[in-house]
């Protein structure tokens, strides 16, 4: 039990540092740390952690205007959250896909995804 708690704390710290880097505009560092956290999540076969990392990557890609990467990550996020029945995560995935569709000028599609997140 104690080992799982350490793993969770390590994961959260690594992913959290990536999120802070994204917030302050250090995108390369953000990508590095979130990808490290994703590797850790995959190694531990934790789908929730994987989806959380992909969501973080989606947000970094959005900051970099890499909208196709944003959408790809968000679609994986949505798939995983649906699989594990995480409604909050599912809404975040739908919202990110809607954001990308909005950036592409696909306003009807954007509204469909964003309304699905409500």
Short mmCIF file of N, CA, C and O in Angstrom, two decimals:
data_model
loop_
_atom_site.label_atom_id
_atom_site.label_comp_id
_atom_site.label_asym_id
_atom_site.label_seq_id
_atom_site.Cartn_x
_atom_site.Cartn_y
_atom_site.Cartn_z
N UNK A 1 0.83 -1.20 0.00
CA UNK A 1 0.00 0.00 0.00
C UNK A 1 0.87 1.25 0.00
O UNK A 1 0.63 2.17 -0.74
N UNK A 2 1.89 1.27 0.80
CA UNK A 2 2.77 2.43 0.90
C UNK A 2 3.48 2.70 -0.42
O UNK A 2 3.68 3.83 -0.81
N UNK A 3 3.82 1.62 -1.12
CA UNK A 3 4.50 1.75 -2.41
C UNK A 3 3.60 2.46 -3.43
O UNK A 3 4.05 3.28 -4.20
N UNK A 4 2.31 2.11 -3.42
CA UNK A 4 1.36 2.75 -4.33
C UNK A 4 1.22 4.24 -4.04
O UNK A 4 1.08 5.04 -4.96
N UNK A 5 1.26 4.60 -2.77
CA UNK A 5 1.17 6.00 -2.39
C UNK A 5 2.39 6.78 -2.91
O UNK A 5 2.26 7.88 -3.42
N UNK A 6 3.56 6.17 -2.80
CA UNK A 6 4.79 6.81 -3.31
C UNK A 6 4.71 6.99 -4.82
O UNK A 6 5.11 8.02 -5.35
N UNK A 7 4.21 5.97 -5.51
CA UNK A 7 4.07 6.06 -6.95
C UNK A 7 3.13 7.19 -7.33
O UNK A 7 3.39 7.96 -8.26
N UNK A 8 2.02 7.28 -6.61
CA UNK A 8 1.04 8.33 -6.89
C UNK A 8 1.64 9.71 -6.66
O UNK A 8 1.46 10.63 -7.47
N UNK A 9 2.37 9.86 -5.57
CA UNK A 9 3.00 11.15 -5.27
C UNK A 9 4.05 11.52 -6.31
O UNK A 9 4.13 12.67 -6.75
N UNK A 10 4.83 10.54 -6.73
CA UNK A 10 5.85 10.77 -7.76
C UNK A 10 5.17 11.21 -9.07
O UNK A 10 5.58 12.18 -9.70
N UNK A 11 4.13 10.47 -9.45
CA UNK A 11 3.40 10.80 -10.67
C UNK A 11 2.84 12.22 -10.60
O UNK A 11 3.01 13.01 -11.53
N UNK A 12 2.15 12.53 -9.51
CA UNK A 12 1.53 13.85 -9.38
C UNK A 12 2.56 14.97 -9.39
O UNK A 12 2.32 16.04 -9.97
N UNK A 13 3.70 14.75 -8.76
CA UNK A 13 4.75 15.78 -8.74
C UNK A 13 5.31 16.01 -10.14
O UNK A 13 5.50 17.16 -10.57
N UNK A 14 5.56 14.95 -10.85
CA UNK A 14 6.13 15.06 -12.19
C UNK A 14 5.15 15.73 -13.14
O UNK A 14 5.50 16.67 -13.86
N UNK A 15 3.91 15.27 -13.14
CA UNK A 15 2.90 15.87 -14.00
C UNK A 15 2.62 17.32 -13.58
O UNK A 15 2.49 18.20 -14.43
N UNK A 16 2.58 17.55 -12.29
CA UNK A 16 2.33 18.90 -11.78
C UNK A 16 3.42 19.88 -12.19
O UNK A 16 3.14 21.03 -12.56
N UNK A 17 4.67 19.42 -12.15
CA UNK A 17 5.77 20.29 -12.58
C UNK A 17 5.61 20.64 -14.06
O UNK A 17 5.81 21.78 -14.46
N UNK A 18 5.20 19.65 -14.86
CA UNK A 18 4.96 19.91 -16.28
C UNK A 18 3.86 20.94 -16.48
O UNK A 18 3.97 21.82 -17.34
N UNK A 19 2.82 20.85 -15.69
CA UNK A 19 1.72 21.82 -15.79
C UNK A 19 2.17 23.23 -15.42
O UNK A 19 1.78 24.20 -16.05
N UNK A 20 3.01 23.33 -14.40
CA UNK A 20 3.54 24.65 -14.01
C UNK A 20 4.42 25.21 -15.13
O UNK A 20 4.31 26.38 -15.48
N UNK A 21 5.27 24.37 -15.69
CA UNK A 21 6.10 24.82 -16.82
C UNK A 21 5.21 25.33 -17.96
O UNK A 21 5.51 26.36 -18.57
N UNK A 22 4.13 24.65 -18.24
CA UNK A 22 3.22 25.11 -19.29
C UNK A 22 2.64 26.47 -18.92
O UNK A 22 2.58 27.38 -19.75
N UNK A 23 2.24 26.62 -17.68
CA UNK A 23 1.62 27.86 -17.22
C UNK A 23 2.57 29.05 -17.37
O UNK A 23 2.14 30.15 -17.71
N UNK A 24 3.86 28.84 -17.14
CA UNK A 24 4.82 29.95 -17.23
C UNK A 24 5.47 30.04 -18.62
O UNK A 24 6.39 30.83 -18.82
N UNK A 25 4.98 29.24 -19.57
CA UNK A 25 5.45 29.35 -20.94
C UNK A 25 6.72 28.58 -21.28
O UNK A 25 7.30 28.77 -22.35
N UNK A 26 7.14 27.69 -20.40
CA UNK A 26 8.32 26.85 -20.67
C UNK A 26 7.82 25.53 -21.27
O UNK A 26 7.81 24.49 -20.62
N UNK A 27 7.40 25.62 -22.54
CA UNK A 27 6.70 24.51 -23.17
C UNK A 27 7.56 23.27 -23.37
O UNK A 27 7.07 22.15 -23.25
N UNK A 28 8.84 23.44 -23.70
CA UNK A 28 9.71 22.27 -23.88
C UNK A 28 9.84 21.48 -22.59
O UNK A 28 9.78 20.25 -22.59
N UNK A 29 10.00 22.21 -21.48
CA UNK A 29 10.09 21.54 -20.18
C UNK A 29 8.76 20.89 -19.82
O UNK A 29 8.72 19.79 -19.26
N UNK A 30 7.67 21.56 -20.17
CA UNK A 30 6.34 21.00 -19.90
C UNK A 30 6.15 19.70 -20.66
O UNK A 30 5.72 18.69 -20.08
N UNK A 31 6.49 19.71 -21.94
CA UNK A 31 6.36 18.49 -22.75
C UNK A 31 7.23 17.37 -22.19
O UNK A 31 6.79 16.22 -22.10
N UNK A 32 8.44 17.72 -21.79
CA UNK A 32 9.36 16.71 -21.24
C UNK A 32 8.77 16.05 -20.00
O UNK A 32 8.67 14.82 -19.92
N UNK A 33 8.35 16.87 -19.04
CA UNK A 33 7.88 16.30 -17.78
C UNK A 33 6.56 15.55 -17.93
O UNK A 33 6.37 14.49 -17.32
N UNK A 34 5.66 16.07 -18.74
CA UNK A 34 4.38 15.38 -18.91
C UNK A 34 4.59 14.07 -19.67
O UNK A 34 3.97 13.06 -19.37
N UNK A 35 5.52 14.07 -20.63
CA UNK A 35 5.84 12.82 -21.32
C UNK A 35 6.49 11.82 -20.37
O UNK A 35 6.22 10.61 -20.45
N UNK A 36 7.34 12.29 -19.46
CA UNK A 36 7.92 11.39 -18.45
C UNK A 36 6.81 10.80 -17.58
O UNK A 36 6.81 9.60 -17.28
N UNK A 37 5.87 11.65 -17.18
CA UNK A 37 4.76 11.18 -16.36
C UNK A 37 3.91 10.17 -17.14
O UNK A 37 3.44 9.17 -16.58
N UNK A 38 3.71 10.42 -18.44
CA UNK A 38 2.95 9.49 -19.28
C UNK A 38 3.65 8.13 -19.37
O UNK A 38 3.01 7.09 -19.25
N UNK A 39 4.94 8.15 -19.54
CA UNK A 39 5.71 6.90 -19.57
C UNK A 39 5.55 6.15 -18.26
O UNK A 39 5.35 4.93 -18.23
N UNK A 40 5.63 6.87 -17.14
CA UNK A 40 5.46 6.28 -15.82
C UNK A 40 4.06 5.68 -15.68
O UNK A 40 3.88 4.57 -15.16
N UNK A 41 3.05 6.42 -16.16
CA UNK A 41 1.66 5.94 -16.07
C UNK A 41 1.47 4.67 -16.90
O UNK A 41 0.80 3.73 -16.46
N UNK A 42 2.08 4.65 -18.09
CA UNK A 42 1.96 3.45 -18.93
C UNK A 42 2.67 2.26 -18.29
O UNK A 42 2.16 1.14 -18.31
N UNK A 43 3.85 2.52 -17.73
CA UNK A 43 4.60 1.45 -17.06
C UNK A 43 3.78 0.85 -15.92
O UNK A 43 3.83 -0.35 -15.68
N UNK A 44 3.02 1.68 -15.23
CA UNK A 44 2.20 1.23 -14.11
C UNK A 44 0.79 0.82 -14.53
O UNK A 44 -0.04 0.52 -13.67
N UNK A 45 0.52 0.85 -15.84
CA UNK A 45 -0.77 0.42 -16.39
C UNK A 45 -1.96 1.13 -15.75
O UNK A 45 -3.01 0.53 -15.48
N UNK A 46 -1.77 2.44 -15.52
CA UNK A 46 -2.82 3.23 -14.90
C UNK A 46 -3.48 4.10 -15.98
O UNK A 46 -2.91 5.11 -16.41
N UNK A 47 -4.68 3.70 -16.40
CA UNK A 47 -5.36 4.42 -17.48
C UNK A 47 -5.73 5.84 -17.10
O UNK A 47 -5.63 6.76 -17.92
N UNK A 48 -6.16 6.05 -15.88
CA UNK A 48 -6.52 7.42 -15.45
C UNK A 48 -5.32 8.33 -15.54
O UNK A 48 -5.41 9.45 -16.05
N UNK A 49 -4.19 7.89 -15.05
CA UNK A 49 -2.98 8.71 -15.12
C UNK A 49 -2.60 8.98 -16.57
O UNK A 49 -2.18 10.08 -16.92
N UNK A 50 -2.74 7.96 -17.41
CA UNK A 50 -2.42 8.15 -18.83
C UNK A 50 -3.31 9.23 -19.44
O UNK A 50 -2.82 10.12 -20.15
N UNK A 51 -4.59 9.15 -19.16
CA UNK A 51 -5.52 10.14 -19.69
C UNK A 51 -5.20 11.54 -19.14
O UNK A 51 -5.24 12.53 -19.88
N UNK A 52 -4.87 11.61 -17.86
CA UNK A 52 -4.51 12.90 -17.26
C UNK A 52 -3.29 13.51 -17.96
O UNK A 52 -3.25 14.71 -18.22
N UNK A 53 -2.32 12.68 -18.30
CA UNK A 53 -1.12 13.16 -19.00
C UNK A 53 -1.46 13.60 -20.41
O UNK A 53 -0.98 14.65 -20.88
N UNK A 54 -2.26 12.81 -21.10
CA UNK A 54 -2.64 13.18 -22.46
C UNK A 54 -3.44 14.48 -22.47
O UNK A 54 -3.28 15.30 -23.37
N UNK A 55 -4.24 14.68 -21.44
CA UNK A 55 -4.97 15.95 -21.31
C UNK A 55 -3.98 17.10 -21.15
O UNK A 55 -4.10 18.15 -21.78
N UNK A 56 -2.97 16.89 -20.30
CA UNK A 56 -1.93 17.91 -20.11
C UNK A 56 -1.17 18.19 -21.40
O UNK A 56 -0.91 19.34 -21.75
N UNK A 57 -0.83 17.12 -22.15
CA UNK A 57 -0.15 17.30 -23.43
C UNK A 57 -1.03 18.07 -24.40
O UNK A 57 -0.55 18.95 -25.13
N UNK A 58 -2.32 17.76 -24.40
CA UNK A 58 -3.26 18.46 -25.27
C UNK A 58 -3.23 19.96 -24.98
O UNK A 58 -3.24 20.79 -25.90
N UNK A 59 -3.16 20.31 -23.72
CA UNK A 59 -3.14 21.73 -23.34
C UNK A 59 -1.82 22.40 -23.74
O UNK A 59 -1.81 23.54 -24.19
N UNK A 60 -0.71 21.70 -23.60
CA UNK A 60 0.58 22.26 -24.03
C UNK A 60 0.58 22.45 -25.54
O UNK A 60 0.99 23.50 -26.04
N UNK A 61 0.11 21.44 -26.27
CA UNK A 61 0.05 21.56 -27.73
C UNK A 61 -0.81 22.75 -28.13
O UNK A 61 -0.48 23.47 -29.07
N UNK A 62 -1.91 22.96 -27.42
CA UNK A 62 -2.76 24.13 -27.70
C UNK A 62 -2.01 25.43 -27.49
O UNK A 62 -2.13 26.36 -28.29
N UNK A 63 -1.21 25.49 -26.43
CA UNK A 63 -0.40 26.68 -26.16
C UNK A 63 0.60 26.95 -27.28
O UNK A 63 0.98 28.09 -27.53
N UNK A 64 1.02 25.88 -27.94
CA UNK A 64 2.00 25.99 -29.03
C UNK A 64 1.32 26.12 -30.41
O UNK A 64 2.02 26.10 -31.43
N UNK A 65 0.01 26.22 -30.42
CA UNK A 65 -0.78 26.27 -31.65
C UNK A 65 -0.59 25.03 -32.52
O UNK A 65 -0.72 25.09 -33.74
N UNK A 66 -0.30 23.92 -31.89
CA UNK A 66 -0.17 22.63 -32.59
C UNK A 66 -1.52 21.93 -32.47
O UNK A 66 -1.70 20.97 -31.74
N UNK A 67 -2.49 22.44 -33.25
CA UNK A 67 -3.88 22.03 -33.07
C UNK A 67 -4.16 20.59 -33.48
O UNK A 67 -5.01 19.94 -32.86
N UNK A 68 -3.47 20.08 -34.48
CA UNK A 68 -3.69 18.68 -34.84
C UNK A 68 -3.22 17.76 -33.71
O UNK A 68 -3.89 16.77 -33.38
N UNK A 69 -2.07 18.09 -33.12
CA UNK A 69 -1.59 17.31 -31.97
C UNK A 69 -2.54 17.45 -30.79
O UNK A 69 -2.78 16.49 -30.05
N UNK A 70 -3.06 18.67 -30.61
CA UNK A 70 -4.03 18.92 -29.54
C UNK A 70 -5.24 18.01 -29.70
O UNK A 70 -5.67 17.34 -28.76
N UNK A 71 -5.74 17.98 -30.93
CA UNK A 71 -6.94 17.17 -31.18
C UNK A 71 -6.65 15.68 -31.02
O UNK A 71 -7.46 14.94 -30.43
N UNK A 72 -5.53 15.21 -31.54
CA UNK A 72 -5.18 13.79 -31.40
C UNK A 72 -5.10 13.38 -29.94
O UNK A 72 -5.64 12.35 -29.54
N UNK A 73 -4.41 14.17 -29.15
CA UNK A 73 -4.29 13.87 -27.72
C UNK A 73 -5.66 13.89 -27.05
O UNK A 73 -5.99 13.01 -26.25
N UNK A 74 -6.48 14.90 -27.40
CA UNK A 74 -7.80 15.03 -26.79
C UNK A 74 -8.70 13.84 -27.15
O UNK A 74 -9.50 13.39 -26.34
N UNK A 75 -8.56 13.33 -28.35
CA UNK A 75 -9.37 12.16 -28.75
C UNK A 75 -8.96 10.91 -27.95
O UNK A 75 -9.81 10.12 -27.55
N UNK A 76 -7.66 10.75 -27.71
CA UNK A 76 -7.20 9.64 -26.86
C UNK A 76 -7.71 9.83 -25.43
O UNK A 76 -8.11 8.86 -24.78
N UNK A 77 -7.66 11.07 -24.95
CA UNK A 77 -8.17 11.39 -23.62
C UNK A 77 -9.63 10.96 -23.51
O UNK A 77 -10.02 10.27 -22.57
N UNK A 78 -10.41 11.38 -24.49
CA UNK A 78 -11.84 11.07 -24.49
C UNK A 78 -12.07 9.55 -24.48
O UNK A 78 -12.87 9.04 -23.70
N UNK A 79 -11.33 8.85 -25.31
CA UNK A 79 -11.47 7.40 -25.40
C UNK A 79 -11.17 6.72 -24.06
O UNK A 79 -11.92 5.84 -23.61
N UNK A 80 -10.09 7.12 -23.42
CA UNK A 80 -9.72 6.50 -22.14
C UNK A 80 -10.73 6.85 -21.06
O UNK A 80 -11.18 5.97 -20.32
N UNK A 81 -11.10 8.13 -20.95
CA UNK A 81 -12.04 8.51 -19.91
C UNK A 81 -13.39 7.82 -20.09
O UNK A 81 -14.04 7.44 -19.12
N UNK A 82 -13.82 7.64 -21.35
CA UNK A 82 -15.06 6.90 -21.58
C UNK A 82 -14.91 5.45 -21.13
O UNK A 82 -15.81 4.89 -20.51
N UNK A 83 -13.76 4.87 -21.44
CA UNK A 83 -13.50 3.47 -21.06
C UNK A 83 -13.55 3.27 -19.55
O UNK A 83 -14.08 2.27 -19.07
N UNK A 84 -12.99 4.23 -18.80
CA UNK A 84 -12.97 4.09 -17.34
C UNK A 84 -14.16 4.78 -16.67
O UNK A 84 -14.23 4.86 -15.45
N UNK A 85 -15.07 5.30 -17.49
CA UNK A 85 -16.30 5.94 -17.02
C UNK A 85 -16.04 7.12 -16.09
O UNK A 85 -16.64 7.25 -15.03
N UNK A 86 -15.13 7.98 -16.52
CA UNK A 86 -14.81 9.20 -15.78
C UNK A 86 -15.50 10.36 -16.49
O UNK A 86 -15.02 10.86 -17.52
N UNK A 87 -16.64 10.78 -15.99
CA UNK A 87 -17.46 11.80 -16.65
C UNK A 87 -16.78 13.17 -16.68
O UNK A 87 -16.89 13.90 -17.66
N UNK A 88 -16.10 13.53 -15.62
CA UNK A 88 -15.40 14.82 -15.60
C UNK A 88 -14.29 14.84 -16.66
O UNK A 88 -14.17 15.79 -17.43
N UNK A 89 -13.51 13.79 -16.71
CA UNK A 89 -12.46 13.69 -17.72
C UNK A 89 -13.02 13.67 -19.13
O UNK A 89 -12.47 14.30 -20.04
N UNK A 90 -14.12 12.95 -19.29
CA UNK A 90 -14.78 12.89 -20.61
C UNK A 90 -15.18 14.30 -21.05
O UNK A 90 -14.98 14.68 -22.21
N UNK A 91 -15.72 15.07 -20.13
CA UNK A 91 -16.12 16.45 -20.45
C UNK A 91 -14.91 17.29 -20.84
O UNK A 91 -14.98 18.11 -21.77
N UNK A 92 -13.80 17.10 -20.16
CA UNK A 92 -12.59 17.85 -20.50
C UNK A 92 -12.08 17.48 -21.89
O UNK A 92 -11.65 18.34 -22.66
N UNK A 93 -12.15 16.20 -22.24
CA UNK A 93 -11.75 15.76 -23.57
C UNK A 93 -12.64 16.36 -24.64
O UNK A 93 -12.16 16.87 -25.66
N UNK A 94 -13.95 16.32 -24.41
CA UNK A 94 -14.89 16.92 -25.36
C UNK A 94 -14.64 18.42 -25.51
O UNK A 94 -14.67 18.95 -26.63
N UNK A 95 -14.39 19.08 -24.41
CA UNK A 95 -14.14 20.52 -24.44
C UNK A 95 -12.88 20.84 -25.24
O UNK A 95 -12.86 21.79 -26.03
N UNK A 96 -11.82 20.04 -25.07
CA UNK A 96 -10.58 20.29 -25.82
C UNK A 96 -10.77 20.05 -27.31
O UNK A 96 -10.23 20.79 -28.13
N UNK A 97 -11.53 19.02 -27.67
CA UNK A 97 -11.81 18.78 -29.09
C UNK A 97 -12.62 19.95 -29.65
O UNK A 97 -12.36 20.43 -30.75
N UNK A 98 -13.58 20.43 -28.87
CA UNK A 98 -14.36 21.60 -29.29
C UNK A 98 -13.48 22.83 -29.49
O UNK A 98 -13.66 23.59 -30.45
N UNK A 99 -12.53 23.01 -28.61
CA UNK A 99 -11.58 24.13 -28.73
C UNK A 99 -10.84 24.06 -30.05
O UNK A 99 -10.71 25.06 -30.77
N UNK A 100 -10.36 22.87 -30.40
CA UNK A 100 -9.62 22.71 -31.65
C UNK A 100 -10.52 22.97 -32.85
O UNK A 100 -10.12 23.65 -33.80
N UNK A 101 -11.73 22.42 -32.81
CA UNK A 101 -12.65 22.65 -33.91
C UNK A 101 -12.94 24.14 -34.09
O UNK A 101 -13.03 24.64 -35.21
N UNK A 102 -13.02 24.85 -32.99
CA UNK A 102 -13.20 26.30 -33.03
C UNK A 102 -12.00 26.97 -33.70
O UNK A 102 -12.15 27.85 -34.54
N UNK A 103 -10.79 26.54 -33.35
CA UNK A 103 -9.58 27.11 -33.93
C UNK A 103 -9.50 26.84 -35.43
O UNK A 103 -8.96 27.64 -36.18
N UNK A 104 -10.06 25.71 -35.86
CA UNK A 104 -10.07 25.36 -37.29
C UNK A 104 -11.22 26.07 -38.03
O UNK A 104 -11.33 25.94 -39.24
N UNK A 105 -12.06 26.77 -37.29
CA UNK A 105 -13.19 27.46 -37.92
C UNK A 105 -14.40 26.58 -38.14
O UNK A 105 -15.34 26.98 -38.81
N UNK A 106 -14.40 25.41 -37.55
CA UNK A 106 -15.53 24.47 -37.65
C UNK A 106 -16.48 24.72 -36.47
O UNK A 106 -16.56 23.92 -35.54
N UNK A 107 -17.19 25.83 -36.54
CA UNK A 107 -17.96 26.29 -35.38
C UNK A 107 -19.12 25.37 -35.01
O UNK A 107 -19.39 25.18 -33.82
N UNK A 108 -19.77 24.77 -36.00
CA UNK A 108 -20.86 23.84 -35.70
C UNK A 108 -20.33 22.62 -34.95
O UNK A 108 -20.92 22.18 -33.96
N UNK A 109 -19.20 22.08 -35.44
CA UNK A 109 -18.58 20.94 -34.77
C UNK A 109 -18.10 21.33 -33.37
O UNK A 109 -18.25 20.56 -32.42
N UNK A 110 -17.53 22.52 -33.26
CA UNK A 110 -17.05 22.99 -31.96
C UNK A 110 -18.20 23.02 -30.96
O UNK A 110 -18.05 22.53 -29.83
N UNK A 111 -19.32 23.58 -31.36
CA UNK A 111 -20.48 23.65 -30.47
C UNK A 111 -20.97 22.27 -30.07
O UNK A 111 -21.35 22.04 -28.93
N UNK A 112 -20.94 21.34 -31.02
CA UNK A 112 -21.39 19.96 -30.75
C UNK A 112 -20.56 19.35 -29.61
O UNK A 112 -21.10 18.78 -28.66
N UNK A 113 -19.23 19.50 -29.71
CA UNK A 113 -18.36 18.92 -28.68
C UNK A 113 -18.49 19.67 -27.36
O UNK A 113 -18.54 19.05 -26.30
N UNK A 114 -18.51 20.98 -27.43
CA UNK A 114 -18.60 21.77 -26.19
C UNK A 114 -19.92 21.53 -25.48
O UNK A 114 -19.96 21.37 -24.25
N UNK A 115 -21.02 21.45 -26.24
CA UNK A 115 -22.32 21.15 -25.63
C UNK A 115 -22.33 19.74 -25.04
O UNK A 115 -22.95 19.50 -24.02
N UNK A 116 -21.61 18.82 -25.67
CA UNK A 116 -21.49 17.47 -25.13
C UNK A 116 -20.76 17.43 -23.79
O UNK A 116 -20.93 16.51 -23.01
N UNK A 117 -19.94 18.45 -23.56
CA UNK A 117 -19.19 18.53 -22.30
C UNK A 117 -20.03 19.06 -21.15
O UNK A 117 -19.66 18.90 -19.99
N UNK A 118 -21.15 19.67 -21.48
CA UNK A 118 -21.99 20.27 -20.42
C UNK A 118 -22.76 19.24 -19.63
O UNK A 118 -23.13 18.21 -20.05
#
